mmCIF file of C-alpha atoms in Angstrom:
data_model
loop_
_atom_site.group_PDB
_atom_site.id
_atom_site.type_symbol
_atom_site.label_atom_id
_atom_site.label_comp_id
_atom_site.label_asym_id
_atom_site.label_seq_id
_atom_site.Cartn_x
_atom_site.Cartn_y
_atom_site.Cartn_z
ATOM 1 C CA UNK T 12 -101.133 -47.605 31.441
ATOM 2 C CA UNK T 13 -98.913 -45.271 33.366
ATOM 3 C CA UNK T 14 -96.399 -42.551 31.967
ATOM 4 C CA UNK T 15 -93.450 -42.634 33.966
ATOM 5 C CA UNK T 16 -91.179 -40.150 35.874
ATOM 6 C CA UNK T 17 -87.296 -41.511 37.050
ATOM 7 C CA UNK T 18 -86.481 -42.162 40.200
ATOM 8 C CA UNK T 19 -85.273 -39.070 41.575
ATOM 9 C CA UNK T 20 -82.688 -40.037 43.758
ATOM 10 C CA UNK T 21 -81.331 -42.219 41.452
ATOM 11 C CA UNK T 22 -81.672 -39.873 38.454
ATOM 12 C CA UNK T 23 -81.088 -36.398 38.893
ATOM 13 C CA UNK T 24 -77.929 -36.483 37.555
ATOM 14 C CA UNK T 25 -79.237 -37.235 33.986
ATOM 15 C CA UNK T 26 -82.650 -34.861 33.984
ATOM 16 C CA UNK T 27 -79.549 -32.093 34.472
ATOM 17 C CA UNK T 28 -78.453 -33.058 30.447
ATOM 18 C CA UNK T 29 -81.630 -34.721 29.544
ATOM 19 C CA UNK T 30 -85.400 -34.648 29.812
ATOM 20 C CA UNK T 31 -87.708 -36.749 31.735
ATOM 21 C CA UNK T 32 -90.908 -38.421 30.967
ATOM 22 C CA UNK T 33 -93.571 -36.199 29.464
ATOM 23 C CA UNK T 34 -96.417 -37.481 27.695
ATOM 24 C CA UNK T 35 -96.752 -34.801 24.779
ATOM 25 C CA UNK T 36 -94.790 -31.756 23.734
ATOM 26 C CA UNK T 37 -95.367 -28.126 22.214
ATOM 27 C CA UNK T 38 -91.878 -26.967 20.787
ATOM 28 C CA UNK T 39 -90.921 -23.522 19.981
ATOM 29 C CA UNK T 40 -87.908 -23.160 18.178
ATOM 30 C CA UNK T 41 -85.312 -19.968 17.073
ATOM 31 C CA UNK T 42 -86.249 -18.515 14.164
ATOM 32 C CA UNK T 43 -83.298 -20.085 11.867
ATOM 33 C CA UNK T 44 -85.027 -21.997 9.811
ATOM 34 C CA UNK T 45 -84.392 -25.978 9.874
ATOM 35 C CA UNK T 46 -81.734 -27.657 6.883
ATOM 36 C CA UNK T 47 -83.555 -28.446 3.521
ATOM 37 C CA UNK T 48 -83.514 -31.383 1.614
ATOM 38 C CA UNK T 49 -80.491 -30.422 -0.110
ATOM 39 C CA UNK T 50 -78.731 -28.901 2.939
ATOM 40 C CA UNK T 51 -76.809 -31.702 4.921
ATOM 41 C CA UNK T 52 -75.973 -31.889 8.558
ATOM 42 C CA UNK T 53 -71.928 -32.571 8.848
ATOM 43 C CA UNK T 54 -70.411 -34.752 10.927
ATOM 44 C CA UNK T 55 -70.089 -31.754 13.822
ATOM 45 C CA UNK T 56 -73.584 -30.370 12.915
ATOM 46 C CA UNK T 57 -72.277 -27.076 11.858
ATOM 47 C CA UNK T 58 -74.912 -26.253 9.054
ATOM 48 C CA UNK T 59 -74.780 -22.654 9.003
ATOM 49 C CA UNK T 60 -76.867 -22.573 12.965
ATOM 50 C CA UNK T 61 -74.924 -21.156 15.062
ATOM 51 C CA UNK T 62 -78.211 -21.205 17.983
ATOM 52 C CA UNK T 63 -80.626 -23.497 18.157
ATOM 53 C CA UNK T 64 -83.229 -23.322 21.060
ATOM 54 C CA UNK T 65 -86.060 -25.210 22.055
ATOM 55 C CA UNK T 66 -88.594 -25.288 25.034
ATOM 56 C CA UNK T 67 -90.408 -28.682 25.458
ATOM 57 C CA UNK T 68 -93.333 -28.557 28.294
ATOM 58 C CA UNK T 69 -96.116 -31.288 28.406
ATOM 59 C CA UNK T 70 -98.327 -33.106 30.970
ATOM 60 C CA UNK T 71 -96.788 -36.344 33.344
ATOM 61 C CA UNK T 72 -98.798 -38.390 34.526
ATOM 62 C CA UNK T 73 -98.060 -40.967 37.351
ATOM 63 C CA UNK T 74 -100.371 -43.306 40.007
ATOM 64 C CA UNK T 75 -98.319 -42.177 43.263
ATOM 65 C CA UNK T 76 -97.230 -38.596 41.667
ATOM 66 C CA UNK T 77 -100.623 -37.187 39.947
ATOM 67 C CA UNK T 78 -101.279 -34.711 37.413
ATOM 68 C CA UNK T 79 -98.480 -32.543 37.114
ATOM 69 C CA UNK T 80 -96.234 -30.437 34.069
ATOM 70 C CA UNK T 81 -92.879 -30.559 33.310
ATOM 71 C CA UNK T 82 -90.818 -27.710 31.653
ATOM 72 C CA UNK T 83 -87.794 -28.285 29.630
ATOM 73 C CA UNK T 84 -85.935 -25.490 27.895
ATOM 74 C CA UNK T 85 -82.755 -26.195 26.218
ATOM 75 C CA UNK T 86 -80.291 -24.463 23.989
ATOM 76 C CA UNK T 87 -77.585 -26.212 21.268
ATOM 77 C CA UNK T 88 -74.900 -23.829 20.090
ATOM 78 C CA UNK T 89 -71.104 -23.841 18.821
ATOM 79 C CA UNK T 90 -68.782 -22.548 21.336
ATOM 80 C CA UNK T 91 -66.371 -21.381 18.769
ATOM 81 C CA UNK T 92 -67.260 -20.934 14.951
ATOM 82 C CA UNK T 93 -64.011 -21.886 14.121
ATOM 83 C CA UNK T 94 -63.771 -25.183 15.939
ATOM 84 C CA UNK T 95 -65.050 -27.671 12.797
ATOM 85 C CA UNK T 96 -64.554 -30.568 14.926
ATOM 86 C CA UNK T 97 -66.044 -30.189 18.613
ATOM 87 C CA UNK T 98 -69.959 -30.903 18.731
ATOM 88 C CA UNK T 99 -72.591 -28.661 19.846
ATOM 89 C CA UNK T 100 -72.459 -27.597 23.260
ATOM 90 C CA UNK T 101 -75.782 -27.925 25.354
ATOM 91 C CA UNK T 102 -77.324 -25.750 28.037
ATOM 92 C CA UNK T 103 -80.942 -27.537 29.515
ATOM 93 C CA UNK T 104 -83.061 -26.482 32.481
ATOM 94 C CA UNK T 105 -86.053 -28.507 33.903
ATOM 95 C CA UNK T 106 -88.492 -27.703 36.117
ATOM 96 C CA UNK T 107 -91.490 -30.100 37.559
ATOM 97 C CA UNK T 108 -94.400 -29.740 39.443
ATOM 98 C CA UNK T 109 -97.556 -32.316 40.281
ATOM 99 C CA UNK T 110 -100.838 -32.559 42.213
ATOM 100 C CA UNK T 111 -99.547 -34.442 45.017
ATOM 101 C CA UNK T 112 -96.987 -31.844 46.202
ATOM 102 C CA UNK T 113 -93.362 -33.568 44.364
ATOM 103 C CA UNK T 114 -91.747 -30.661 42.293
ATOM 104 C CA UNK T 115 -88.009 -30.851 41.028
ATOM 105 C CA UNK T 116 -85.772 -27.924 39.559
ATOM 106 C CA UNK T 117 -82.338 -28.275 38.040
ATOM 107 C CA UNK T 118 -79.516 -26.828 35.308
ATOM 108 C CA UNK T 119 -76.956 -28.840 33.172
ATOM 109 C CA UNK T 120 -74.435 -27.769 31.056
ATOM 110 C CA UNK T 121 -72.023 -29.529 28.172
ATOM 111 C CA UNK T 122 -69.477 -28.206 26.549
ATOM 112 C CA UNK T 123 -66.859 -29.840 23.991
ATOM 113 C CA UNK T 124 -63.351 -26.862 23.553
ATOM 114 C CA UNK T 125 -60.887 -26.835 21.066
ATOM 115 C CA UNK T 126 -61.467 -29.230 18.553
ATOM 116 C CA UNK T 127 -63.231 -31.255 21.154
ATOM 117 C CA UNK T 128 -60.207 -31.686 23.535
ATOM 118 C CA UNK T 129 -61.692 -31.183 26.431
ATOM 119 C CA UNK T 130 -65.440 -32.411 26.898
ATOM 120 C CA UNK T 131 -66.674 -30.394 30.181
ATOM 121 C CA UNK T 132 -70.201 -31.442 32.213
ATOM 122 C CA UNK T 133 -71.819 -29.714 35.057
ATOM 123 C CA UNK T 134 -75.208 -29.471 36.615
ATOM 124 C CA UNK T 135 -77.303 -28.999 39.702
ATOM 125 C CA UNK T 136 -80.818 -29.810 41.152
ATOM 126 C CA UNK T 137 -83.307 -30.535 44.108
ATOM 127 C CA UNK T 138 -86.161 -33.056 43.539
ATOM 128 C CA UNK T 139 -88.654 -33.235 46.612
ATOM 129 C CA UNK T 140 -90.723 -36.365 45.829
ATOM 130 C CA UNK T 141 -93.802 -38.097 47.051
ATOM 131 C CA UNK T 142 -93.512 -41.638 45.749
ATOM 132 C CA UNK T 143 -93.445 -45.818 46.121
ATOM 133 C CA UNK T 144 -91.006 -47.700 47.758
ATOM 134 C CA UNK T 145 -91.482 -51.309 46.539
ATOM 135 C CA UNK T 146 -88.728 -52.945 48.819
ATOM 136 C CA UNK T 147 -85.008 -54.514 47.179
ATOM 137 C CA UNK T 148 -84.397 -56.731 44.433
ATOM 138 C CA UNK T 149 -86.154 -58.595 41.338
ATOM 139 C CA UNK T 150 -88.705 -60.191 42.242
ATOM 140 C CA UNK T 151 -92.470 -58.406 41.514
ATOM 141 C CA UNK T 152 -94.909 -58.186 44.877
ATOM 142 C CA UNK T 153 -96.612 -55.528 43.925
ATOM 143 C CA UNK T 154 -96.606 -54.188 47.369
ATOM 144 C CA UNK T 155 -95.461 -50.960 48.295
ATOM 145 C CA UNK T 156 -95.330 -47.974 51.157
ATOM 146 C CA UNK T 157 -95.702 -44.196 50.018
ATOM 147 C CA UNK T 158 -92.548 -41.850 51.224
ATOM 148 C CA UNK T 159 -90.800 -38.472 50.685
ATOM 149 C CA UNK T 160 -87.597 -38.692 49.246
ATOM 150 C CA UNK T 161 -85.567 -35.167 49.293
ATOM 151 C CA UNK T 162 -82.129 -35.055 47.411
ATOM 152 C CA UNK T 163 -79.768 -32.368 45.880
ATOM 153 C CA UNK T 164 -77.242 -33.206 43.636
ATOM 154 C CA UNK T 165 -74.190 -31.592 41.991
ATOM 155 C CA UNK T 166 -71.886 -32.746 39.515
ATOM 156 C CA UNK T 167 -69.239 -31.892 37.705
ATOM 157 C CA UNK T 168 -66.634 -33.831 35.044
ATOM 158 C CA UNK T 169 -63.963 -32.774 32.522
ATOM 159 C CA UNK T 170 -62.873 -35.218 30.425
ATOM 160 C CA UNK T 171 -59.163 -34.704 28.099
ATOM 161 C CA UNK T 172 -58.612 -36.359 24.741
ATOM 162 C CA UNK T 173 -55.691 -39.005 25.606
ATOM 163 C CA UNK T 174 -56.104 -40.905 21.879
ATOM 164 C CA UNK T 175 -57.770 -40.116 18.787
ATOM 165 C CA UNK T 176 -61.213 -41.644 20.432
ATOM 166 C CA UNK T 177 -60.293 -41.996 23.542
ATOM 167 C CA UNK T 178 -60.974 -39.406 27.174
ATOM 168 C CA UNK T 179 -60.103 -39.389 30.442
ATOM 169 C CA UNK T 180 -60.294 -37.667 32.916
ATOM 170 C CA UNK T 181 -62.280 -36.860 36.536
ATOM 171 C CA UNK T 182 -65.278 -36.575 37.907
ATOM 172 C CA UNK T 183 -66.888 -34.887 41.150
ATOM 173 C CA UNK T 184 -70.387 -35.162 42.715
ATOM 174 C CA UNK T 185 -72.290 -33.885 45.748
ATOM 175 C CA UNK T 186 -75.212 -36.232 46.537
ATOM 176 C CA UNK T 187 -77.210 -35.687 49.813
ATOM 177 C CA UNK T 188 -80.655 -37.367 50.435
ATOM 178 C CA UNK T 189 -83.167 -38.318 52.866
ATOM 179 C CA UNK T 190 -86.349 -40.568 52.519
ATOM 180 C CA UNK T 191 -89.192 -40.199 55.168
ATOM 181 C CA UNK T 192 -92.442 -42.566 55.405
ATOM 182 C CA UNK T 193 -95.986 -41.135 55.049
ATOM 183 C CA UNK T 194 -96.573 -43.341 58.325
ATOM 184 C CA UNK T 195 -95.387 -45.837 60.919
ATOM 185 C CA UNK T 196 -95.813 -48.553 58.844
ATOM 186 C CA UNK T 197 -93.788 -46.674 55.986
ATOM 187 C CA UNK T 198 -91.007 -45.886 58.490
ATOM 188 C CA UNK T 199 -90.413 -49.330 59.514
ATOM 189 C CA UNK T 200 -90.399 -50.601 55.909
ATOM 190 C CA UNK T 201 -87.600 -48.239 55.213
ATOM 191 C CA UNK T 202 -85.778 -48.832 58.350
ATOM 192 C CA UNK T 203 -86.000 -53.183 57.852
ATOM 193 C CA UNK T 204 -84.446 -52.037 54.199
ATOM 194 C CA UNK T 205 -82.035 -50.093 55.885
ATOM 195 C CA UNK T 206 -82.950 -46.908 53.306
ATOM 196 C CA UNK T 207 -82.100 -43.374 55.258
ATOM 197 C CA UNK T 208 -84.537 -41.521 56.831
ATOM 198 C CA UNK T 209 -81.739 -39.176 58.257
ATOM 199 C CA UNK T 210 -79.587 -37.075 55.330
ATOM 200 C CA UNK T 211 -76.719 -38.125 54.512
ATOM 201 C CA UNK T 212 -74.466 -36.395 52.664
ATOM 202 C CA UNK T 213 -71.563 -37.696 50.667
ATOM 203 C CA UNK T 214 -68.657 -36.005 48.820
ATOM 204 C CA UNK T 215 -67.822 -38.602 45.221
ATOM 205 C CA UNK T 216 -64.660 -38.249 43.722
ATOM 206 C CA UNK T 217 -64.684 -40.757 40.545
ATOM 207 C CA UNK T 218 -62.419 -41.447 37.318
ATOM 208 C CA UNK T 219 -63.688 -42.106 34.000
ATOM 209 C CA UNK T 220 -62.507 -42.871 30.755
ATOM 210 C CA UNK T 221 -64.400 -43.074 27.102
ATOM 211 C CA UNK T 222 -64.073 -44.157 24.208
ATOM 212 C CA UNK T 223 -66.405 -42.253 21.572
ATOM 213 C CA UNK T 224 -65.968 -43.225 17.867
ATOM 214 C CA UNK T 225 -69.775 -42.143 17.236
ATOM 215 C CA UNK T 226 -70.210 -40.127 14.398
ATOM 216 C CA UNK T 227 -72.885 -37.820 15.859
ATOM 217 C CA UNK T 228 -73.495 -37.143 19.561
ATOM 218 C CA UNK T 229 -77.355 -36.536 19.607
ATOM 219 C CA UNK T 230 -78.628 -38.955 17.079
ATOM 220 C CA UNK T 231 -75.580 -41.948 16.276
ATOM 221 C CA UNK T 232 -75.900 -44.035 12.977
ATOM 222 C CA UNK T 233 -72.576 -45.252 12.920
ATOM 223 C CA UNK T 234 -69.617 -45.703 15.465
ATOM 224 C CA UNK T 235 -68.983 -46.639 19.039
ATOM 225 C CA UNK T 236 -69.842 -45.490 22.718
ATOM 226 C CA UNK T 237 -67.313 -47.403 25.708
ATOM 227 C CA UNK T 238 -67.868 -45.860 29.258
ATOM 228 C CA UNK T 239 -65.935 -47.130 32.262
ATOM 229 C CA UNK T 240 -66.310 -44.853 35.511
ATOM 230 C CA UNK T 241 -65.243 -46.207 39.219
ATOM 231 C CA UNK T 242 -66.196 -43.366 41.851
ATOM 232 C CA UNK T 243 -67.018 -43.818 45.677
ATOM 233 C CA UNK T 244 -67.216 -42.255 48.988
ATOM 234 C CA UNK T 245 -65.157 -42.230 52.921
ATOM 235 C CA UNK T 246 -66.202 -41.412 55.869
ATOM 236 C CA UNK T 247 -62.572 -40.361 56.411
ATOM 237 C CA UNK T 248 -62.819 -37.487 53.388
ATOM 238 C CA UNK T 249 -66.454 -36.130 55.286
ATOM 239 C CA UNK T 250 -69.202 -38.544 53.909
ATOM 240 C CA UNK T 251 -71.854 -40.184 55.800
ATOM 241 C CA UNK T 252 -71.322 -43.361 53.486
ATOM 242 C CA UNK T 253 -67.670 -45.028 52.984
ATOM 243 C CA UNK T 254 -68.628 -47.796 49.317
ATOM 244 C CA UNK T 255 -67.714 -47.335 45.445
ATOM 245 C CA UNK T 256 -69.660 -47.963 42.258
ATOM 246 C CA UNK T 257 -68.310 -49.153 39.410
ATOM 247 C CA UNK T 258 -70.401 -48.553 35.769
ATOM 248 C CA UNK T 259 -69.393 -50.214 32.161
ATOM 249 C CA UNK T 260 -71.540 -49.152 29.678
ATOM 250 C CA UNK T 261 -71.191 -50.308 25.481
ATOM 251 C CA UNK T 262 -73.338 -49.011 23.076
ATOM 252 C CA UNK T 263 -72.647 -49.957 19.348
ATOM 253 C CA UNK T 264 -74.433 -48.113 16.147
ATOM 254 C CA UNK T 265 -74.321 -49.126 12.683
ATOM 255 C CA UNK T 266 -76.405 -47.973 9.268
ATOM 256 C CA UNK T 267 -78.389 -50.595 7.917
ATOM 257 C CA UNK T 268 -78.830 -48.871 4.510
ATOM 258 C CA UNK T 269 -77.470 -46.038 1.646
ATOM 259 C CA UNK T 270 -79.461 -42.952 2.608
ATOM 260 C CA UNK T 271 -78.914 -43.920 6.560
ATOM 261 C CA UNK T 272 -82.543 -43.960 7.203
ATOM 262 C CA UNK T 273 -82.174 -47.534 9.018
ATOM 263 C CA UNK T 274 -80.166 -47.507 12.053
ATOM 264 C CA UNK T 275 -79.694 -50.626 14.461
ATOM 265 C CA UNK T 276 -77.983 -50.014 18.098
ATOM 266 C CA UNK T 277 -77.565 -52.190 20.545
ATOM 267 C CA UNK T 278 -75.795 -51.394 24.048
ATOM 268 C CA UNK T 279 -75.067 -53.374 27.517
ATOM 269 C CA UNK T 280 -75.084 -51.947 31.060
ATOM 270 C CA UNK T 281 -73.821 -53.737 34.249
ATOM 271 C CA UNK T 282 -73.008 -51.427 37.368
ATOM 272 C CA UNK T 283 -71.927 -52.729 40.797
ATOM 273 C CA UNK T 284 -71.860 -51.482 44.160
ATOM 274 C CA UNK T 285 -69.583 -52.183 46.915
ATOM 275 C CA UNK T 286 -69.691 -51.102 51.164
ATOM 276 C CA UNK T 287 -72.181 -49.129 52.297
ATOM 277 C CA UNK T 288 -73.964 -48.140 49.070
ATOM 278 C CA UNK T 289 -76.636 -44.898 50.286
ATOM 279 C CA UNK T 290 -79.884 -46.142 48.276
ATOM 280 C CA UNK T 291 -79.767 -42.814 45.877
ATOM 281 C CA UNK T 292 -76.668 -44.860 44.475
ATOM 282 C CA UNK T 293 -78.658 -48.594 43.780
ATOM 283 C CA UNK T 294 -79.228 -48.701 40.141
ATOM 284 C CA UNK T 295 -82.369 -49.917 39.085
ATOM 285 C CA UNK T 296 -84.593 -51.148 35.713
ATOM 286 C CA UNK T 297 -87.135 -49.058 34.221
ATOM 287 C CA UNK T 298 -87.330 -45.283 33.556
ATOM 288 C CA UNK T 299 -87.223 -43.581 29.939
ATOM 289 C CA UNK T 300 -83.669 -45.373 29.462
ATOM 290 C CA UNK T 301 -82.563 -48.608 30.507
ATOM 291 C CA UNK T 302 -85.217 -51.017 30.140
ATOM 292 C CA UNK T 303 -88.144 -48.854 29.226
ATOM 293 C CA UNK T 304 -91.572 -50.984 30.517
ATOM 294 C CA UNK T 305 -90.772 -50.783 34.117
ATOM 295 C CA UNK T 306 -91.588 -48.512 37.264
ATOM 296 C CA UNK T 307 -88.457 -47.329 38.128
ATOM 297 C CA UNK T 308 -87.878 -48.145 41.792
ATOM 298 C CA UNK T 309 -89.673 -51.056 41.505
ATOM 299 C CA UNK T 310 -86.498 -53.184 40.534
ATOM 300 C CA UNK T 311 -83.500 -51.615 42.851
ATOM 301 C CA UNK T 312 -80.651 -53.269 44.344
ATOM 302 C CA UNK T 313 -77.015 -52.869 44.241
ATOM 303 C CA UNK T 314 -76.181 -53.945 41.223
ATOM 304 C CA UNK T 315 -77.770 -53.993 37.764
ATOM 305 C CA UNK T 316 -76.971 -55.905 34.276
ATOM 306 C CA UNK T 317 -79.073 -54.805 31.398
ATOM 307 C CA UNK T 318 -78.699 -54.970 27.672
ATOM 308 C CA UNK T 319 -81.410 -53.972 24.846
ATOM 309 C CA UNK T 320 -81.505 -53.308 21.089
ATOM 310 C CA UNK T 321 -83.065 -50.570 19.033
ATOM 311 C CA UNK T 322 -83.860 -50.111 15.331
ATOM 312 C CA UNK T 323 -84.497 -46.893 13.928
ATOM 313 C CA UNK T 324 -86.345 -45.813 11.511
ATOM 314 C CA UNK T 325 -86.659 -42.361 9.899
ATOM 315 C CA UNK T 326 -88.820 -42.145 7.613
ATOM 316 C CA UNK T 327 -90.824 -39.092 6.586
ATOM 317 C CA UNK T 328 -89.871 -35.464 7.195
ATOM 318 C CA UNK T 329 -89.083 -34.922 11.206
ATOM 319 C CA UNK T 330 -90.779 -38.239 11.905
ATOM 320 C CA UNK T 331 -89.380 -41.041 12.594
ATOM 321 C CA UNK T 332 -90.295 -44.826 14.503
ATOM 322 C CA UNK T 333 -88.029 -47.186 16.401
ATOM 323 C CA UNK T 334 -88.957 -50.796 17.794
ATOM 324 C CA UNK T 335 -86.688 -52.018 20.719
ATOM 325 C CA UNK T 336 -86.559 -54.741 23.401
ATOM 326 C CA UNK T 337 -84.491 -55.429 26.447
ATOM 327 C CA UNK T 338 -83.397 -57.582 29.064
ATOM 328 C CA UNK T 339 -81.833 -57.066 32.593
ATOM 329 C CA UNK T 340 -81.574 -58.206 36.311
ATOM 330 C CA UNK T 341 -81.218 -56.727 39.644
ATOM 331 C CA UNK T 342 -79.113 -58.415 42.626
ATOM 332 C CA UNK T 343 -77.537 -57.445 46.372
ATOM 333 C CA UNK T 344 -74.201 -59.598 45.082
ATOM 334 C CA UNK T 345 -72.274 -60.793 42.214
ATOM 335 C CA UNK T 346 -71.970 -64.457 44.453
ATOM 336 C CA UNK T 347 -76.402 -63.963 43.686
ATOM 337 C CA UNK T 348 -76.334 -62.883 40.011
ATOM 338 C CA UNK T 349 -77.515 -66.735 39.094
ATOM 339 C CA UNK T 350 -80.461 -66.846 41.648
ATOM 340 C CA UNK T 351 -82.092 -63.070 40.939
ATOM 341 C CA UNK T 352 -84.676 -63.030 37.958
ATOM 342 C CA UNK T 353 -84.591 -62.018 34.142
ATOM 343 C CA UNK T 354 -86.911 -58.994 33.602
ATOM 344 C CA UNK T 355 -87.879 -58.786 29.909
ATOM 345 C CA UNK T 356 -89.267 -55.586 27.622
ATOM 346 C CA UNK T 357 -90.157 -54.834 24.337
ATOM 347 C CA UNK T 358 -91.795 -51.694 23.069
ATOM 348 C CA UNK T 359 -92.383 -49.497 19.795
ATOM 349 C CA UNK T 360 -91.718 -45.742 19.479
ATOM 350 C CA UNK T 361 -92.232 -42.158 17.525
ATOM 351 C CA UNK T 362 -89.037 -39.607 17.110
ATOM 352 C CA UNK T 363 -89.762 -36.466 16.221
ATOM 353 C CA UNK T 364 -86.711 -33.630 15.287
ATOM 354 C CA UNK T 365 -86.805 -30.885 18.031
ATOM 355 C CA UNK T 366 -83.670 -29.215 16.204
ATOM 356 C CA UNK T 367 -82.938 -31.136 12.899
ATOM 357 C CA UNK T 368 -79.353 -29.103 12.348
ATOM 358 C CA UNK T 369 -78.394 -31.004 15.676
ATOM 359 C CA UNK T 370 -79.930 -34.343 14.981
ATOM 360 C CA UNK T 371 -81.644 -33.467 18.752
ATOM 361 C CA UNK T 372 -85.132 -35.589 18.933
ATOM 362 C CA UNK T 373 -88.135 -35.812 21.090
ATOM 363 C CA UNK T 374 -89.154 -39.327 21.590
ATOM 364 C CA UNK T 375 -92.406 -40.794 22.820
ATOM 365 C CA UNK T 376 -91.823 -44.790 23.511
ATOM 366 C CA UNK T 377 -94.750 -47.570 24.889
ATOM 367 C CA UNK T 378 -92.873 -50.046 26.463
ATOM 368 C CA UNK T 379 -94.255 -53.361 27.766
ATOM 369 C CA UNK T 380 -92.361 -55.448 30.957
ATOM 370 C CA UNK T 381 -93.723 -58.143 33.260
ATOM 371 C CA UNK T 382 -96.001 -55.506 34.980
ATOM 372 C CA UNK T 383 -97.844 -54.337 32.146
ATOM 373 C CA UNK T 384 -97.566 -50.981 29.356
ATOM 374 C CA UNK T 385 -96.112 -48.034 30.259
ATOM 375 C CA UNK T 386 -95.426 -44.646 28.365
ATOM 376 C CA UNK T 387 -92.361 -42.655 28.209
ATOM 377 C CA UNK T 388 -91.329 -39.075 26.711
ATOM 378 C CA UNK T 389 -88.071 -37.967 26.505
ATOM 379 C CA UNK T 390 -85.567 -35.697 24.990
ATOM 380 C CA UNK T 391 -82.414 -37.525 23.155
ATOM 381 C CA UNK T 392 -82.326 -41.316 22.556
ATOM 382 C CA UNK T 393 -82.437 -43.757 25.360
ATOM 383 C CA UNK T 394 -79.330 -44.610 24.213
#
């Protein structure tokens, strides 16, 4: 059984907002004390908190990482006390360390404005990783060469209400990378795959548009998530890379009982890549989100269809259980979609509330694919 740290290059951007795979947490939390039985979260989760902070470190564990700790503080608040309709704004750090030299730092920041508007996002980080390469595509060798892959990332979006759920609005990343073998035979591996060992360094403008009818951010049981975002690079604009990326992502919630206590969500994924894609850009299966039961890496190409449902179930105090399953594919071209394989997963899980007046949870999930179990922890739903 292995616990399970994202693909760097491929995942920076979302251990800026979120938190990566830990296998156990100790949380410290402000001093305001958490809603009672009788005092109910609104819709905006203004109950009276105006801070809430938590710090979430714990152990990771991984075969081509080691030992190591992650460290992830992170603060909810209100920008505004008199804005009853934006959500909770978020401020996270991480920082990671392990026995075989990888470390990663980073900052993220959200923030919804007057009467949630505007919906802002920025972050920044450096990951310098010692890990697998397991080659392109779907299909399961288990074969693999050990390299170094370096990347910084910064992002930065601001989104505008255009309908009652509906933003748009732009988005801007820097992404540079490199990936260097341990040895010869690593270096040729990467260079027959045609992965980077150089940097490269690309500038990515991108639009996106949402629709959010959710009823919570953190914690949805009811509502709505649509995500459509085309972005891409050009060599004439400064990159190293000239390709685009296109991502549509639904996620559906909806309460399965009275007292909301039974939640079922489902979601679908598909993401394609077109030109020179740099291989930081190839989505893949696996990691603490889509498709939990995977190594992420393992399953990499240029495009990626997955879809999974969840039930959720809270049922005593901050505790709570989910059971989900999944399935998804990896392929080089939409003309291949047919001939790449199906990669299955199932799993169980345990929430627990980090900050009940935000609805913000810690989640440990066992997840089983075609390789085998694997253990995730996380901050925020998968999805």
């Amino acid at each position: 059984m292995r616990s399970q740290l994202p693909k760097p290059a491929t995942c920076l951007a979302a251990l800026l907002l979120a938190a990566a795979a830990v296998p156990r947490s100790v949380l410290a939390q402000s001093a305001s004390p958490p809603p009672g039985p009788a005092e109910e979260v609104d819709k905006n989760g203004k109950s009276g908190h105006d801070l809430s902070f938590a710090v979430v470190p714990g152990p990771i564990y991984n075969p081509s990482l080691g030992w190591g700790l992650l460290v992830i503080p992170m603060a909810m608040y209100n920008v505004d006390p008199a804005d009853t309709v934006s959500p909770g704004s978020t401020t996270i750090g991480f920082g990671m360390t392990t026995t075989n030299g990888s470390w990663a730092a980073g900052a993220g920041q959200k923030l919804y404005l007057a009467q949630d508007t505007w919906r802002l996002k920025g972050g920044a980080g450096y990951a310098n990783v010692n890990q697998r390469f397991y080659g392109l595509g779907g299909e399961a060798t288990g074969k693999f060469v050990n390299m170094t892959m370096q990347a910084v990332l910064a992002t930065a979006e601001a989104l505008r209400r255009v309908m009652p759920a509906g933003f748009a609005g732009l988005q801007l990343a820097y992404r540079q990378s490199r990936f260097l073998g341990k040895d010869a035979v690593a270096d040729a591996a990467l260079d027959a795959a045609g992965i980077n060992r150089a940097w490269v360094r690309n500038l990515v403008p991108g639009l996106r548009f949402d629709y959010d009818s959710r009823d919570y951010q953190n914690a949805p049981r009811s509502g709505l998530l649509g995500e459509f975002t085309i972005k891409g690079a050009s060599e004439a604009l400064g990159s190293t890379n000239t390709y685009a990326r296109v991502s549509t992502l639904y996620s559906q919630f909806l309460t399965l009982d009275a007292e909301s206590r039974h939640v079922l969500a489902w979601s679908a994924d598909v993401e394609g890549g077109f030109g020179d894609v740099p291989f930081d850009e190839f989505p893949d299966i696996g990691g603490n989100k889509a498709l939990r039961g995977y190594i992420r890496g393992q399953f990499t190409d240029k495009n990626m269809l997955s879809t999974q449902v969840e039930w959720r179930w809270g049922y005593w105090k901050r505790l709570g259980t989910a059971a989900f399953a999944g399935v998804g594919k990896v392929f080089p071209a939409w003309t291949e979609f047919g001939s790449a394989a199906w990669l299955p997963s199932a799993g169980l899980g345990l929430r627990y509330q980090v900050i009940p007046a935000r609805r913000m949870n810690a989640r440990f999930d066992l997840a089983w694919g075609k390789e085998g179990p694997m253990f995730y922890f996380s901050v925020g739903e998968a999805f």
